[in-house]
Amino acid sequence: MDTNLARAQTIASAEQDNFASSLLSGLRKTSKEIACKYFYDQAGSELFDAICNLPEYYQTRTEMALLNRHAEEITALMGESVEIVEFGAGSLRKVRILLDAARNPKAYTPLDISGDYLCHVVRSLAADYPALTLRPLVGDFTLPLEIPHLPGPARRAGFFPGSTIGNFKPDAAMALLRRMRSTLNGGGLLIGVDLVKDPVRLHAAYNDAAGVTALFNKNLLIRANRELDADFDPDGFAHYAPYNAAAHRIEMYLVSLKRQSVNLCGQHFEFAQGEPVHTEDSHKYTIESFREMAARAGFNPRAVWTDQDRLFSIHWLESR
Ligand SMILES: C[S@@+](CC[C@H](N)C(=O)[O-])C[C@H]1O[C@@H](n2cnc3c(N)ncnc32)[C@H](O)[C@@H]1O
């Protein structure tokens, strides 16, 4: 096996922030917040995988069933000898379906912010696809990044599953789609988008009975304690994830259960009893509202696949 896979290439941006500076500025705000990309250290990525297997979390199994059902059609649209660039690649489970159906893929380039976890999952993908050129990249896809081109001509096809686009407010989502369009350099984007639906079902998906999503949310505090020598009491905060029907989004918070103070990087933060810290949004779209947004971001929305209960959608967007 290529030993370089043990060290994915890090691609940095001049605009790079880090957990400490982002957390300090988020907690200084009147409405406190923590950026959701910091969920994903090794433990956070593993907890997200556990969420994907929960009975309440319909998203992963529905999206995988759609990919399995339409893999031939999807990979025909991607074309032959493509480089598949996956944004926020996570466990790499879903791309296997595309790699199995793809026509002679030239390379697979998974990009993720969770570097140790990426190296771990890439090693097992490499063992199963020994002939595939793999280029794991560690980086933040919200920043201007140059993904180096492969030698020789290769069309790129983007893959952005898991409805990660929903973690961005509509303006930021559109900016991200524009950035991806430019990275893909004329290639199309296959993107998974969660749909508006019965609020009870949505609420259950982010408030599972086993409490795994609560652990995922609190991992932010545990990570800050470990990496930044903070002294958060994770039991002093509650996981709270209501559905805001007017804004079509799940909002995730850590709510302080008592009046408490926390030390972090030599600074002191006060939390009132009941004070929320916003940690994530998960926006839901209709098929039409997502296609409109993609068009405004410069894509031609082409094929769309959905399940019979219209829980989830996968879109093929072509670059204009
Ligand atoms: C919701 S999970 C989806 C994972 C996987 N794509 C799936 O469909 O199951 C989001 C993934 O994106 C990664 N991620 C989140 N924010 C990121 C960022 N700003 N830049 C790069 N990767 C990011 C996380 O580490 C995680 O693997």
XYZ file of C-alpha atoms and ligand atoms in Angstrom:
347
model
C 0.000 0.000 0.000
C 1.140 3.562 -0.717
C 2.610 4.820 2.557
C 1.636 8.386 1.601
C -1.945 7.419 2.474
C -0.947 7.379 6.125
C -0.278 11.120 5.743
C -3.004 12.795 3.734
C -1.813 16.018 2.137
C -2.915 19.111 4.050
C -4.104 21.970 1.867
C -4.129 25.223 3.766
C -5.682 28.553 2.916
C -4.443 32.046 3.762
C -7.802 32.557 5.495
C -7.326 29.547 7.818
C -8.775 29.856 11.341
C -8.330 27.339 14.137
C -10.423 25.822 16.905
C -9.042 28.161 19.596
C -9.578 31.441 17.717
C -12.977 30.363 16.393
C -14.191 29.206 19.817
C -12.959 32.354 21.569
C -14.670 34.656 19.063
C -17.877 32.547 19.069
C -18.159 32.623 22.864
C -17.541 36.388 22.968
C -20.706 37.012 20.907
C -23.927 38.169 22.577
C -25.605 35.004 21.257
C -22.858 32.446 21.863
C -21.977 29.997 19.093
C -19.443 27.326 18.117
C -18.750 26.616 14.416
C -20.075 23.159 13.493
C -16.982 22.166 11.511
C -15.237 21.703 14.887
C -17.489 18.742 15.708
C -15.194 16.658 13.569
C -12.116 15.409 15.353
C -11.515 11.631 15.417
C -14.125 11.091 18.173
C -16.641 13.409 16.455
C -16.269 11.586 13.126
C -16.809 8.240 14.858
C -19.879 9.605 16.661
C -21.248 10.898 13.354
C -20.850 7.390 11.890
C -22.800 6.020 14.858
C -25.547 8.602 14.165
C -25.733 7.354 10.560
C -26.650 3.887 11.855
C -29.423 5.065 14.205
C -32.986 3.969 13.419
C -34.224 7.585 13.652
C -31.579 8.882 11.220
C -33.333 8.043 7.942
C -30.952 10.235 5.895
C -28.007 7.835 5.450
C -29.949 4.692 4.582
C -32.281 6.598 2.238
C -29.412 8.301 0.413
C -27.482 5.011 0.126
C -30.547 3.239 -1.253
C -30.923 5.998 -3.871
C -27.244 5.747 -4.814
C -27.518 1.968 -5.141
C -30.688 2.186 -7.224
C -29.364 4.832 -9.630
C -25.608 4.144 -9.633
C -25.479 3.202 -13.328
C -27.296 6.342 -14.440
C -25.304 8.562 -12.084
C -21.903 7.254 -13.125
C -22.891 7.498 -16.802
C -23.604 11.201 -16.200
C -20.226 11.600 -14.482
C -18.567 10.109 -17.562
C -15.503 7.971 -18.144
C -12.095 8.498 -16.554
C -13.283 11.145 -14.103
C -11.553 12.285 -10.973
C -14.217 12.098 -8.221
C -13.646 14.891 -5.692
C -15.629 14.323 -2.496
C -16.217 17.275 -0.175
C -16.571 16.369 3.534
C -15.923 12.724 2.757
C -16.465 11.236 6.254
C -16.480 7.420 6.364
C -16.166 7.005 2.529
C -19.058 4.496 2.645
C -21.165 6.161 -0.033
C -18.453 6.652 -2.629
C -17.872 2.890 -2.768
C -21.240 2.594 -4.524
C -20.063 5.054 -7.195
C -16.617 3.476 -7.517
C -18.191 0.055 -8.082
C -20.351 1.392 -10.918
C -17.980 4.013 -12.397
C -16.391 3.587 -15.792
C -12.666 3.462 -15.279
C -12.405 6.297 -12.710
C -9.111 8.145 -13.023
C -8.774 9.036 -9.342
C -10.639 9.625 -6.109
C -9.846 12.745 -4.081
C -11.579 12.805 -0.674
C -11.325 16.129 1.174
C -12.156 16.396 4.875
C -11.317 18.572 7.852
C -11.004 15.502 10.141
C -7.464 14.481 9.189
C -6.719 11.481 11.433
C -10.054 9.902 10.658
C -9.590 10.505 6.920
C -6.234 8.677 6.961
C -7.839 5.783 8.829
C -10.752 5.290 6.389
C -8.600 5.873 3.297
C -6.344 2.990 4.316
C -9.248 0.565 4.247
C -10.575 1.981 0.938
C -7.108 1.582 -0.596
C -7.030 -2.075 0.460
C -10.369 -2.695 -1.290
C -9.573 -0.670 -4.460
C -5.858 -1.350 -5.037
C -5.882 -0.086 -8.651
C -7.487 3.284 -7.828
C -5.399 6.456 -7.558
C -6.289 7.960 -4.177
C -5.428 11.528 -3.145
C -6.689 12.209 0.399
C -6.645 15.909 1.276
C -7.104 17.506 4.684
C -8.587 20.977 4.431
C -11.548 23.272 5.020
C -13.807 23.357 1.969
C -15.349 26.680 3.035
C -12.016 28.415 2.308
C -10.400 29.200 -1.027
C -8.430 26.012 -1.730
C -6.397 24.971 -4.728
C -6.833 21.252 -5.330
C -3.798 20.379 -7.444
C -4.632 18.956 -10.865
C -3.598 15.444 -11.822
C -1.089 15.045 -14.638
C -2.862 14.662 -17.988
C -6.426 15.594 -18.872
C -9.126 14.529 -16.377
C -12.654 15.778 -15.943
C -13.683 16.330 -12.349
C -16.998 15.238 -10.844
C -17.868 16.531 -7.386
C -19.602 14.437 -4.740
C -21.152 16.150 -1.697
C -23.468 13.681 0.068
C -24.985 13.620 3.562
C -26.879 16.915 3.159
C -23.840 18.702 4.599
C -24.961 21.660 2.442
C -27.825 21.987 4.969
C -25.320 23.076 7.643
C -24.961 26.414 5.858
C -27.384 29.348 5.885
C -28.778 29.862 2.356
C -26.357 32.704 1.451
C -23.350 30.731 2.696
C -24.663 27.584 0.964
C -24.813 29.462 -2.312
C -21.286 30.826 -1.825
C -20.069 27.284 -1.086
C -21.737 25.899 -4.234
C -20.055 28.661 -6.273
C -16.687 27.782 -4.756
C -17.209 24.088 -5.532
C -18.208 24.939 -9.092
C -14.918 26.724 -9.588
C -12.941 23.844 -7.981
C -14.667 21.393 -10.315
C -13.457 23.369 -13.283
C -16.407 22.645 -15.576
C -17.316 19.279 -14.006
C -20.692 18.437 -12.460
C -21.651 18.030 -8.803
C -23.639 15.142 -7.286
C -25.162 16.430 -4.066
C -27.429 14.903 -1.406
C -30.072 17.219 0.064
C -32.461 16.476 2.910
C -36.063 17.497 2.266
C -38.699 19.362 4.310
C -41.088 16.871 5.873
C -43.138 16.050 8.958
C -41.500 18.010 11.823
C -41.990 15.042 14.174
C -39.802 12.858 11.977
C -37.174 15.609 11.687
C -37.185 16.196 15.422
C -36.695 12.480 16.136
C -33.712 12.292 13.744
C -31.763 14.859 15.809
C -33.029 13.723 19.224
C -32.397 9.970 19.118
C -33.476 7.767 21.995
C -29.959 6.391 22.558
C -28.543 9.912 23.052
C -25.811 9.593 20.399
C -26.559 13.018 18.874
C -26.321 14.525 22.359
C -22.852 12.958 22.762
C -21.851 14.269 19.315
C -22.964 17.778 20.336
C -21.137 17.631 23.687
C -17.990 16.340 21.989
C -17.291 20.015 21.165
C -16.834 20.705 24.890
C -14.809 17.525 25.458
C -12.598 18.449 22.499
C -12.060 21.965 23.914
C -11.106 20.464 27.292
C -8.603 18.100 25.669
C -7.090 20.346 23.002
C -7.361 23.789 24.585
C -7.114 22.955 28.268
C -10.624 24.333 28.837
C -12.670 23.309 31.880
C -16.174 22.806 30.464
C -18.419 20.515 32.511
C -20.156 18.523 29.713
C -22.845 17.417 32.186
C -23.573 21.072 32.891
C -24.967 21.490 29.351
C -28.012 19.915 27.696
C -28.362 18.904 24.046
C -31.335 20.790 22.552
C -32.335 20.440 18.882
C -35.754 21.891 17.965
C -37.134 22.160 14.413
C -37.725 25.776 13.371
C -40.562 25.232 10.897
C -40.624 28.846 9.666
C -36.927 28.704 8.729
C -37.068 25.042 7.551
C -34.170 24.016 9.757
C -33.160 21.975 12.771
C -31.239 24.221 15.169
C -28.817 22.581 17.546
C -27.728 24.098 20.858
C -25.891 23.287 24.055
C -27.922 24.880 26.832
C -26.263 25.741 30.124
C -28.125 23.933 32.913
C -26.817 26.273 35.610
C -25.006 29.519 36.136
C -21.378 28.604 35.501
C -18.051 29.962 34.372
C -15.528 28.344 32.074
C -11.824 29.041 31.554
C -10.451 28.761 28.075
C -7.069 29.872 26.695
C -6.540 32.160 29.689
C -9.966 33.795 29.260
C -13.039 33.515 31.414
C -16.616 33.023 30.094
C -19.857 33.279 32.075
C -22.917 31.192 31.182
C -26.323 32.067 32.633
C -28.724 29.295 33.610
C -30.670 28.419 30.435
C -28.252 30.248 28.120
C -27.957 28.570 24.690
C -24.778 28.075 22.680
C -25.674 27.546 19.023
C -23.694 24.653 17.509
C -25.339 23.696 14.200
C -28.166 24.322 11.743
C -29.472 21.709 9.370
C -31.535 23.366 6.653
C -34.150 21.391 4.763
C -35.162 22.159 1.181
C -37.894 21.283 -1.245
C -36.621 19.859 -4.525
C -37.663 23.093 -6.229
C -36.086 25.443 -3.660
C -32.783 23.568 -3.857
C -32.749 23.566 -7.679
C -33.412 27.327 -7.645
C -30.496 27.907 -5.288
C -28.188 25.705 -7.397
C -29.179 27.667 -10.509
C -28.399 30.962 -8.754
C -24.986 29.497 -7.849
C -24.236 28.980 -11.550
C -25.203 25.322 -12.019
C -27.696 23.792 -14.442
C -29.762 21.480 -12.238
C -30.293 18.302 -14.295
C -31.384 14.924 -12.928
C -32.896 14.544 -9.479
C -33.633 11.296 -7.663
C -35.854 10.906 -4.618
C -37.430 8.049 -2.646
C -41.141 7.347 -2.729
C -41.706 9.023 0.671
C -39.781 12.091 -0.528
C -37.522 12.020 2.512
C -34.249 12.764 0.707
C -33.028 13.901 -2.699
C -29.887 13.546 -4.792
C -29.210 16.135 -7.505
C -26.905 16.116 -10.496
C -25.836 19.689 -11.194
C -23.902 20.595 -14.314
C -21.512 23.529 -14.396
C -22.590 26.351 -16.662
C -22.547 15.540 7.915
S -20.992 14.757 7.766
C -21.206 13.878 6.229
C -20.204 12.795 6.050
C -20.338 11.982 4.752
N -20.134 12.832 3.586
C -21.692 11.316 4.663
O -22.434 11.637 3.734
O -22.011 10.493 5.519
C -19.967 16.124 7.301
C -18.553 15.740 6.893
O -17.918 16.911 6.381
C -16.702 17.158 7.084
N -16.622 18.624 7.206
C -17.431 19.440 7.911
N -17.095 20.727 7.720
C -16.031 20.710 6.871
C -15.242 21.738 6.291
N -15.476 23.031 6.542
N -14.240 21.378 5.438
C -13.987 20.056 5.174
N -14.710 19.043 5.706
C -15.721 19.369 6.538
C -16.812 16.448 8.404
O -15.563 16.089 8.940
C -17.683 15.238 8.030
O -16.894 14.171 7.581
